[in-house]
Amino acid sequence: MTPLSIYLPFNRECLGSFVPAKRTSAPGEPRGRWVIVQDQGLVVEAATLRVPEGGLPAGLDGRCGPSHFLGTLAGTPCWTAALPSEAELPAGLARETLVPMQGARLPDDLLSLGGMAMQALHWESTSGHCPRCGAPTERIPEEWGKRCPGCAYEHYPHLHPAVIVLVKDGDRCLLTRKAGWTPGRYGLVAGFVDNGESLESAVCREVKEEVGVDVTELRYVGSQNWPFPSQLMIGFVARYAGGELTVDREELEDARWFPCDALPSRPSRHSIAGFILDHYARE
Ligand SMILES: [Zn+2]
């Protein structure tokens, strides 16, 4: 069965009929939907919360960075460009955050489109020079990848795999809390996969490091592309297998067991952490 997590915002499936740039050719003229990103926010029409359509909106010409073709959505070309932090928006346009933890109120399709735009712009801003010899790179035709004309090194957009896991023991769940989170909010154990590690061993290691316990019976339950800036979150549920709860105070402010039917303040419904708790805490 396909995990329902594919429909989480920031996953491309959320967009339905989206055709990415590499499978369709860029129109000659940049017209269509404008996915303009300023910091971690999306520029939208203030009255409708929709992205501008047509040519680049008046007042932004000459202030945005280069335009990049993202693909087509329901047949309409989508373009992205970065607007510098200090640029003021013309009347009628507003900036809406794309960050779920900052109270994002954009619909899921715009979060997904905005997330892809953020990843494309992040890639463009970090791939201009060859990581091996430092020469300016060139775009590989029909790809996001870059090639170095000096040493022929090629590289492609980087996604960083990270595991996230709900640890259960009968009718209780082990949740963690980082310093700086909204008071009372708890989430799941999570961390990046190391070189040479399988996803399973990353889950076991992260749980052991963060909360000191052992887990078994790992189950993959879904994934989410997370564009802050470029993680791929891979979700698991695991069963507690022993060990004493010990909080890693370098990483966490707190960790504790909660009854599955009395969980504290949840992660955002836009995140895979919220999805896992909603679907698997009380199964
Ligand atoms: Zn090079």
mmCIF file of N, CA, C and O in Angstrom, residues 175-256:
data_model
loop_
_atom_site.group_PDB
_atom_site.id
_atom_site.type_symbol
_atom_site.label_atom_id
_atom_site.label_comp_id
_atom_site.label_asym_id
_atom_site.label_seq_id
_atom_site.Cartn_x
_atom_site.Cartn_y
_atom_site.Cartn_z
ATOM 1 N N LEU A 175 8.587 10.903 23.404
ATOM 2 C CA LEU A 175 8.697 12.147 22.633
ATOM 3 C C LEU A 175 9.831 13.008 23.174
ATOM 4 O O LEU A 175 10.225 12.883 24.342
ATOM 5 N N THR A 176 10.340 13.887 22.308
ATOM 6 C CA THR A 176 11.485 14.710 22.672
ATOM 7 C C THR A 176 11.165 16.179 22.429
ATOM 8 O O THR A 176 10.270 16.522 21.672
ATOM 9 N N ARG A 177 11.969 17.001 23.080
ATOM 10 C CA ARG A 177 11.747 18.436 22.957
ATOM 11 C C ARG A 177 13.095 19.140 22.867
ATOM 12 O O ARG A 177 14.019 18.840 23.614
ATOM 13 N N LYS A 178 13.208 20.057 21.892
ATOM 14 C CA LYS A 178 14.448 20.829 21.756
ATOM 15 C C LYS A 178 14.284 22.180 22.424
ATOM 16 O O LYS A 178 13.161 22.715 22.482
ATOM 17 N N ALA A 179 15.398 22.735 22.886
ATOM 18 C CA ALA A 179 15.365 24.080 23.468
ATOM 19 C C ALA A 179 14.897 25.057 22.401
ATOM 20 O O ALA A 179 15.213 24.898 21.224
ATOM 21 N N GLY A 180 14.119 26.047 22.775
ATOM 22 C CA GLY A 180 13.687 27.061 21.818
ATOM 23 C C GLY A 180 12.354 26.751 21.162
ATOM 24 O O GLY A 180 11.791 27.604 20.484
ATOM 25 N N TRP A 181 11.847 25.526 21.331
ATOM 26 C CA TRP A 181 10.542 25.219 20.756
ATOM 27 C C TRP A 181 9.465 25.927 21.576
ATOM 28 O O TRP A 181 9.667 26.258 22.744
ATOM 29 N N THR A 182 8.300 26.113 20.957
ATOM 30 C CA THR A 182 7.149 26.673 21.659
ATOM 31 C C THR A 182 6.946 25.894 22.963
ATOM 32 O O THR A 182 7.056 24.668 22.959
ATOM 33 N N PRO A 183 6.681 26.596 24.074
ATOM 34 C CA PRO A 183 6.511 25.884 25.350
ATOM 35 C C PRO A 183 5.485 24.746 25.242
ATOM 36 O O PRO A 183 4.429 24.913 24.643
ATOM 37 N N GLY A 184 5.850 23.593 25.772
ATOM 38 C CA GLY A 184 4.919 22.461 25.796
ATOM 39 C C GLY A 184 4.940 21.588 24.553
ATOM 40 O O GLY A 184 4.317 20.534 24.522
ATOM 41 N N ARG A 185 5.671 22.025 23.517
ATOM 42 C CA ARG A 185 5.656 21.241 22.281
ATOM 43 C C ARG A 185 6.708 20.137 22.298
ATOM 44 O O ARG A 185 7.849 20.370 22.683
ATOM 45 N N TYR A 186 6.288 18.940 21.893
ATOM 46 C CA TYR A 186 7.207 17.804 21.800
ATOM 47 C C TYR A 186 7.172 17.223 20.391
ATOM 48 O O TYR A 186 6.186 17.386 19.671
ATOM 49 N N GLY A 187 8.255 16.564 20.006
ATOM 50 C CA GLY A 187 8.325 15.958 18.672
ATOM 51 C C GLY A 187 8.959 14.577 18.747
ATOM 52 O O GLY A 187 8.958 13.934 19.801
ATOM 53 N N LEU A 188 9.517 14.159 17.618
ATOM 54 C CA LEU A 188 10.064 12.808 17.507
ATOM 55 C C LEU A 188 11.591 12.841 17.439
ATOM 56 O O LEU A 188 12.180 13.855 17.078
ATOM 57 N N VAL A 189 12.199 11.720 17.760
ATOM 58 C CA VAL A 189 13.645 11.577 17.573
ATOM 59 C C VAL A 189 13.940 11.662 16.068
ATOM 60 O O VAL A 189 13.245 11.049 15.260
ATOM 61 N N ALA A 190 14.949 12.441 15.704
ATOM 62 C CA ALA A 190 15.292 12.587 14.283
ATOM 63 C C ALA A 190 16.768 12.915 14.142
ATOM 64 O O ALA A 190 17.378 13.482 15.056
ATOM 65 N N GLY A 191 17.331 12.563 12.995
ATOM 66 C CA GLY A 191 18.728 12.918 12.750
ATOM 67 C C GLY A 191 19.189 12.480 11.372
ATOM 68 O O GLY A 191 18.539 11.662 10.708
ATOM 69 N N PHE A 192 20.308 13.033 10.948
ATOM 70 C CA PHE A 192 20.850 12.740 9.625
ATOM 71 C C PHE A 192 21.494 11.351 9.571
ATOM 72 O O PHE A 192 22.055 10.878 10.556
ATOM 73 N N VAL A 193 21.407 10.766 8.374
ATOM 74 C CA VAL A 193 22.052 9.483 8.126
ATOM 75 C C VAL A 193 23.541 9.745 7.886
ATOM 76 O O VAL A 193 23.903 10.663 7.144
ATOM 77 N N ASP A 194 24.379 8.945 8.532
ATOM 78 C CA ASP A 194 25.833 9.102 8.378
ATOM 79 C C ASP A 194 26.350 8.319 7.174
ATOM 80 O O ASP A 194 25.706 7.390 6.694
ATOM 81 N N ASN A 195 27.552 8.656 6.742
ATOM 82 C CA ASN A 195 28.223 7.871 5.696
ATOM 83 C C ASN A 195 28.260 6.400 6.109
ATOM 84 O O ASN A 195 28.576 6.077 7.252
ATOM 85 N N GLY A 196 27.923 5.537 5.189
ATOM 86 C CA GLY A 196 28.049 4.101 5.446
ATOM 87 C C GLY A 196 26.910 3.494 6.233
ATOM 88 O O GLY A 196 26.922 2.290 6.493
ATOM 89 N N GLU A 197 25.914 4.314 6.609
ATOM 90 C CA GLU A 197 24.842 3.793 7.445
ATOM 91 C C GLU A 197 23.630 3.391 6.618
ATOM 92 O O GLU A 197 23.267 4.072 5.660
ATOM 93 N N SER A 198 22.940 2.340 7.060
ATOM 94 C CA SER A 198 21.620 2.042 6.511
ATOM 95 C C SER A 198 20.612 2.910 7.270
ATOM 96 O O SER A 198 20.924 3.459 8.338
ATOM 97 N N LEU A 199 19.397 3.035 6.715
ATOM 98 C CA LEU A 199 18.360 3.794 7.425
ATOM 99 C C LEU A 199 18.073 3.144 8.777
ATOM 100 O O LEU A 199 17.882 3.825 9.784
ATOM 101 N N GLU A 200 18.049 1.802 8.789
ATOM 102 C CA GLU A 200 17.734 1.094 10.038
ATOM 103 C C GLU A 200 18.778 1.386 11.110
ATOM 104 O O GLU A 200 18.450 1.641 12.270
ATOM 105 N N SER A 201 20.051 1.355 10.718
ATOM 106 C CA SER A 201 21.062 1.589 11.750
ATOM 107 C C SER A 201 21.078 3.061 12.159
ATOM 108 O O SER A 201 21.376 3.394 13.307
ATOM 109 N N ALA A 202 20.688 3.972 11.239
ATOM 110 C CA ALA A 202 20.587 5.387 11.626
ATOM 111 C C ALA A 202 19.493 5.577 12.671
ATOM 112 O O ALA A 202 19.661 6.319 13.639
ATOM 113 N N VAL A 203 18.356 4.887 12.494
ATOM 114 C CA VAL A 203 17.271 4.988 13.480
ATOM 115 C C VAL A 203 17.759 4.500 14.847
ATOM 116 O O VAL A 203 17.614 5.190 15.858
ATOM 117 N N CYS A 204 18.367 3.325 14.868
ATOM 118 C CA CYS A 204 18.815 2.746 16.144
ATOM 119 C C CYS A 204 19.855 3.644 16.808
ATOM 120 O O CYS A 204 19.812 3.882 18.022
ATOM 121 N N ARG A 205 20.787 4.169 16.020
ATOM 122 C CA ARG A 205 21.833 5.028 16.587
ATOM 123 C C ARG A 205 21.264 6.329 17.129
ATOM 124 O O ARG A 205 21.590 6.758 18.233
ATOM 125 N N GLU A 206 20.394 6.988 16.339
ATOM 126 C CA GLU A 206 19.837 8.267 16.787
ATOM 127 C C GLU A 206 19.029 8.101 18.077
ATOM 128 O O GLU A 206 19.125 8.928 18.988
ATOM 129 N N VAL A 207 18.245 7.036 18.154
ATOM 130 C CA VAL A 207 17.435 6.815 19.360
ATOM 131 C C VAL A 207 18.367 6.577 20.555
ATOM 132 O O VAL A 207 18.186 7.155 21.628
ATOM 133 N N LYS A 208 19.386 5.768 20.332
ATOM 134 C CA LYS A 208 20.329 5.468 21.426
ATOM 135 C C LYS A 208 21.044 6.744 21.879
ATOM 136 O O LYS A 208 21.186 7.005 23.079
ATOM 137 N N GLU A 209 21.492 7.548 20.897
ATOM 138 C CA GLU A 209 22.238 8.771 21.244
ATOM 139 C C GLU A 209 21.354 9.795 21.954
ATOM 140 O O GLU A 209 21.762 10.413 22.925
ATOM 141 N N GLU A 210 20.141 9.995 21.445
ATOM 142 C CA GLU A 210 19.306 11.082 21.970
ATOM 143 C C GLU A 210 18.612 10.712 23.271
ATOM 144 O O GLU A 210 18.442 11.560 24.146
ATOM 145 N N VAL A 211 18.142 9.452 23.385
ATOM 146 C CA VAL A 211 17.337 9.109 24.569
ATOM 147 C C VAL A 211 17.804 7.847 25.280
ATOM 148 O O VAL A 211 17.188 7.421 26.268
ATOM 149 N N GLY A 212 18.885 7.227 24.805
ATOM 150 C CA GLY A 212 19.536 6.156 25.552
ATOM 151 C C GLY A 212 18.877 4.788 25.508
ATOM 152 O O GLY A 212 19.336 3.874 26.184
ATOM 153 N N VAL A 213 17.807 4.627 24.708
ATOM 154 C CA VAL A 213 17.132 3.328 24.721
ATOM 155 C C VAL A 213 17.378 2.563 23.419
ATOM 156 O O VAL A 213 17.847 3.124 22.428
ATOM 157 N N ASP A 214 17.060 1.263 23.470
ATOM 158 C CA ASP A 214 17.173 0.411 22.274
ATOM 159 C C ASP A 214 15.788 0.229 21.655
ATOM 160 O O ASP A 214 14.787 0.241 22.373
ATOM 161 N N VAL A 215 15.775 0.069 20.316
ATOM 162 C CA VAL A 215 14.499 -0.158 19.630
ATOM 163 C C VAL A 215 14.599 -1.361 18.717
ATOM 164 O O VAL A 215 15.698 -1.782 18.322
ATOM 165 N N THR A 216 13.430 -1.910 18.379
ATOM 166 C CA THR A 216 13.356 -3.067 17.484
ATOM 167 C C THR A 216 12.080 -2.948 16.654
ATOM 168 O O THR A 216 11.310 -2.005 16.832
ATOM 169 N N GLU A 217 11.868 -3.903 15.755
ATOM 170 C CA GLU A 217 10.663 -3.939 14.910
ATOM 171 C C GLU A 217 10.422 -2.593 14.213
ATOM 172 O O GLU A 217 9.362 -1.989 14.341
ATOM 173 N N LEU A 218 11.414 -2.141 13.482
ATOM 174 C CA LEU A 218 11.292 -0.875 12.750
ATOM 175 C C LEU A 218 10.327 -1.044 11.569
ATOM 176 O O LEU A 218 10.417 -2.028 10.842
ATOM 177 N N ARG A 219 9.470 -0.075 11.393
ATOM 178 C CA ARG A 219 8.533 -0.076 10.255
ATOM 179 C C ARG A 219 8.640 1.246 9.528
ATOM 180 O O ARG A 219 8.495 2.307 10.152
ATOM 181 N N TYR A 220 8.870 1.190 8.221
ATOM 182 C CA TYR A 220 8.853 2.408 7.406
ATOM 183 C C TYR A 220 7.408 2.851 7.231
ATOM 184 O O TYR A 220 6.553 2.043 6.883
ATOM 185 N N VAL A 221 7.116 4.147 7.482
ATOM 186 C CA VAL A 221 5.728 4.605 7.379
ATOM 187 C C VAL A 221 5.533 5.787 6.429
ATOM 188 O O VAL A 221 4.401 6.231 6.255
ATOM 189 N N GLY A 222 6.588 6.279 5.801
ATOM 190 C CA GLY A 222 6.395 7.360 4.831
ATOM 191 C C GLY A 222 7.564 8.324 4.822
ATOM 192 O O GLY A 222 8.477 8.221 5.640
ATOM 193 N N SER A 223 7.514 9.259 3.883
ATOM 194 C CA SER A 223 8.628 10.204 3.774
ATOM 195 C C SER A 223 8.126 11.582 3.371
ATOM 196 O O SER A 223 7.008 11.730 2.878
ATOM 197 N N GLN A 224 8.959 12.562 3.585
ATOM 198 C CA GLN A 224 8.611 13.932 3.217
ATOM 199 C C GLN A 224 9.865 14.687 2.791
ATOM 200 O O GLN A 224 10.882 14.667 3.491
ATOM 201 N N ASN A 225 9.730 15.352 1.659
ATOM 202 C CA ASN A 225 10.800 16.235 1.205
ATOM 203 C C ASN A 225 10.689 17.520 2.013
ATOM 204 O O ASN A 225 9.593 18.087 2.111
ATOM 205 N N TRP A 226 11.773 17.967 2.600
ATOM 206 C CA TRP A 226 11.698 19.075 3.567
ATOM 207 C C TRP A 226 12.681 20.166 3.120
ATOM 208 O O TRP A 226 13.895 20.013 3.271
ATOM 209 N N PRO A 227 12.177 21.266 2.565
ATOM 210 C CA PRO A 227 13.065 22.216 1.862
ATOM 211 C C PRO A 227 13.716 23.277 2.740
ATOM 212 O O PRO A 227 13.847 24.417 2.319
ATOM 213 N N PHE A 228 14.132 22.925 3.954
ATOM 214 C CA PHE A 228 14.725 23.933 4.853
ATOM 215 C C PHE A 228 16.122 23.503 5.286
ATOM 216 O O PHE A 228 16.346 23.261 6.469
ATOM 217 N N PRO A 229 17.165 23.386 4.448
ATOM 218 C CA PRO A 229 17.042 23.718 3.029
ATOM 219 C C PRO A 229 16.836 22.510 2.114
ATOM 220 O O PRO A 229 16.316 22.684 1.016
ATOM 221 N N SER A 230 17.204 21.303 2.498
ATOM 222 C CA SER A 230 17.128 20.223 1.487
ATOM 223 C C SER A 230 17.231 18.836 2.129
ATOM 224 O O SER A 230 18.122 18.068 1.804
ATOM 225 N N GLN A 231 16.315 18.548 3.060
ATOM 226 C CA GLN A 231 16.328 17.228 3.682
ATOM 227 C C GLN A 231 15.283 16.324 3.039
ATOM 228 O O GLN A 231 14.270 16.800 2.527
ATOM 229 N N LEU A 232 15.544 15.017 3.105
ATOM 230 C CA LEU A 232 14.515 14.032 2.802
ATOM 231 C C LEU A 232 14.263 13.287 4.106
ATOM 232 O O LEU A 232 15.131 12.560 4.595
ATOM 233 N N MET A 233 13.084 13.516 4.698
ATOM 234 C CA MET A 233 12.759 12.922 5.993
ATOM 235 C C MET A 233 12.145 11.540 5.764
ATOM 236 O O MET A 233 11.161 11.412 5.031
ATOM 237 N N ILE A 234 12.724 10.523 6.396
ATOM 238 C CA ILE A 234 12.277 9.148 6.184
ATOM 239 C C ILE A 234 11.716 8.635 7.511
ATOM 240 O O ILE A 234 12.439 8.534 8.499
ATOM 241 N N GLY A 235 10.408 8.378 7.525
ATOM 242 C CA GLY A 235 9.698 8.151 8.778
ATOM 243 C C GLY A 235 9.561 6.684 9.160
ATOM 244 O O GLY A 235 9.268 5.831 8.319
ATOM 245 N N PHE A 236 9.735 6.413 10.452
ATOM 246 C CA PHE A 236 9.619 5.054 10.994
ATOM 247 C C PHE A 236 8.808 5.064 12.282
ATOM 248 O O PHE A 236 8.735 6.075 12.986
ATOM 249 N N VAL A 237 8.247 3.892 12.583
ATOM 250 C CA VAL A 237 7.737 3.603 13.920
ATOM 251 C C VAL A 237 8.578 2.434 14.423
ATOM 252 O O VAL A 237 8.887 1.509 13.661
ATOM 253 N N ALA A 238 8.981 2.490 15.691
ATOM 254 C CA ALA A 238 9.807 1.418 16.247
ATOM 255 C C ALA A 238 9.287 1.053 17.633
ATOM 256 O O ALA A 238 8.659 1.871 18.307
ATOM 257 N N ARG A 239 9.561 -0.188 18.041
ATOM 258 C CA ARG A 239 9.121 -0.643 19.363
ATOM 259 C C ARG A 239 10.282 -0.566 20.352
ATOM 260 O O ARG A 239 11.409 -0.941 20.015
ATOM 261 N N TYR A 240 9.996 -0.049 21.516
ATOM 262 C CA TYR A 240 10.978 0.011 22.605
ATOM 263 C C TYR A 240 11.446 -1.399 22.936
ATOM 264 O O TYR A 240 10.633 -2.316 23.087
ATOM 265 N N ALA A 241 12.756 -1.562 23.056
ATOM 266 C CA ALA A 241 13.285 -2.903 23.319
ATOM 267 C C ALA A 241 14.094 -2.969 24.607
ATOM 268 O O ALA A 241 14.652 -4.008 24.926
ATOM 269 N N GLY A 242 14.197 -1.871 25.361
ATOM 270 C CA GLY A 242 14.927 -1.918 26.627
ATOM 271 C C GLY A 242 15.842 -0.717 26.794
ATOM 272 O O GLY A 242 16.022 0.087 25.866
ATOM 273 N N GLY A 243 16.393 -0.580 27.958
ATOM 274 C CA GLY A 243 17.295 0.534 28.269
ATOM 275 C C GLY A 243 16.577 1.620 29.032
ATOM 276 O O GLY A 243 15.346 1.733 28.980
ATOM 277 N N GLU A 244 17.375 2.414 29.727
ATOM 278 C CA GLU A 244 16.809 3.459 30.581
ATOM 279 C C GLU A 244 16.797 4.786 29.832
ATOM 280 O O GLU A 244 17.782 5.132 29.169
ATOM 281 N N LEU A 245 15.686 5.512 29.931
ATOM 282 C CA LEU A 245 15.577 6.812 29.271
ATOM 283 C C LEU A 245 16.623 7.773 29.834
ATOM 284 O O LEU A 245 16.654 8.050 31.027
ATOM 285 N N THR A 246 17.520 8.227 28.954
ATOM 286 C CA THR A 246 18.578 9.159 29.343
ATOM 287 C C THR A 246 18.629 10.256 28.289
ATOM 288 O O THR A 246 18.881 9.969 27.120
ATOM 289 N N VAL A 247 18.377 11.488 28.676
ATOM 290 C CA VAL A 247 18.267 12.580 27.700
ATOM 291 C C VAL A 247 19.648 13.138 27.364
ATOM 292 O O VAL A 247 20.417 13.482 28.259
ATOM 293 N N ASP A 248 19.959 13.222 26.058
ATOM 294 C CA ASP A 248 21.190 13.874 25.603
ATOM 295 C C ASP A 248 20.975 15.389 25.679
ATOM 296 O O ASP A 248 20.339 15.975 24.806
ATOM 297 N N ARG A 249 21.539 16.009 26.720
ATOM 298 C CA ARG A 249 21.258 17.437 26.962
ATOM 299 C C ARG A 249 21.943 18.360 25.950
ATOM 300 O O ARG A 249 21.636 19.540 25.895
ATOM 301 N N GLU A 250 22.866 17.822 25.188
ATOM 302 C CA GLU A 250 23.462 18.644 24.120
ATOM 303 C C GLU A 250 22.457 18.850 22.990
ATOM 304 O O GLU A 250 22.444 19.881 22.341
ATOM 305 N N GLU A 251 21.636 17.827 22.742
ATOM 306 C CA GLU A 251 20.692 17.856 21.622
ATOM 307 C C GLU A 251 19.296 18.280 22.064
ATOM 308 O O GLU A 251 18.579 18.914 21.309
ATOM 309 N N LEU A 252 18.920 17.871 23.262
ATOM 310 C CA LEU A 252 17.518 17.989 23.669
ATOM 311 C C LEU A 252 17.373 18.723 24.994
ATOM 312 O O LEU A 252 18.258 18.679 25.850
ATOM 313 N N GLU A 253 16.219 19.366 25.147
ATOM 314 C CA GLU A 253 15.896 19.966 26.442
ATOM 315 C C GLU A 253 15.204 18.935 27.333
ATOM 316 O O GLU A 253 15.358 18.930 28.548
ATOM 317 N N ASP A 254 14.436 18.040 26.688
ATOM 318 C CA ASP A 254 13.687 17.057 27.470
ATOM 319 C C ASP A 254 13.280 15.898 26.563
ATOM 320 O O ASP A 254 13.207 16.042 25.339
ATOM 321 N N ALA A 255 13.023 14.768 27.184
ATOM 322 C CA ALA A 255 12.426 13.615 26.500
ATOM 323 C C ALA A 255 11.680 12.849 27.567
ATOM 324 O O ALA A 255 12.167 12.738 28.706
ATOM 325 N N ARG A 256 10.500 12.343 27.230
ATOM 326 C CA ARG A 256 9.738 11.578 28.215
ATOM 327 C C ARG A 256 8.666 10.723 27.546
ATOM 328 O O ARG A 256 8.328 10.937 26.394
#
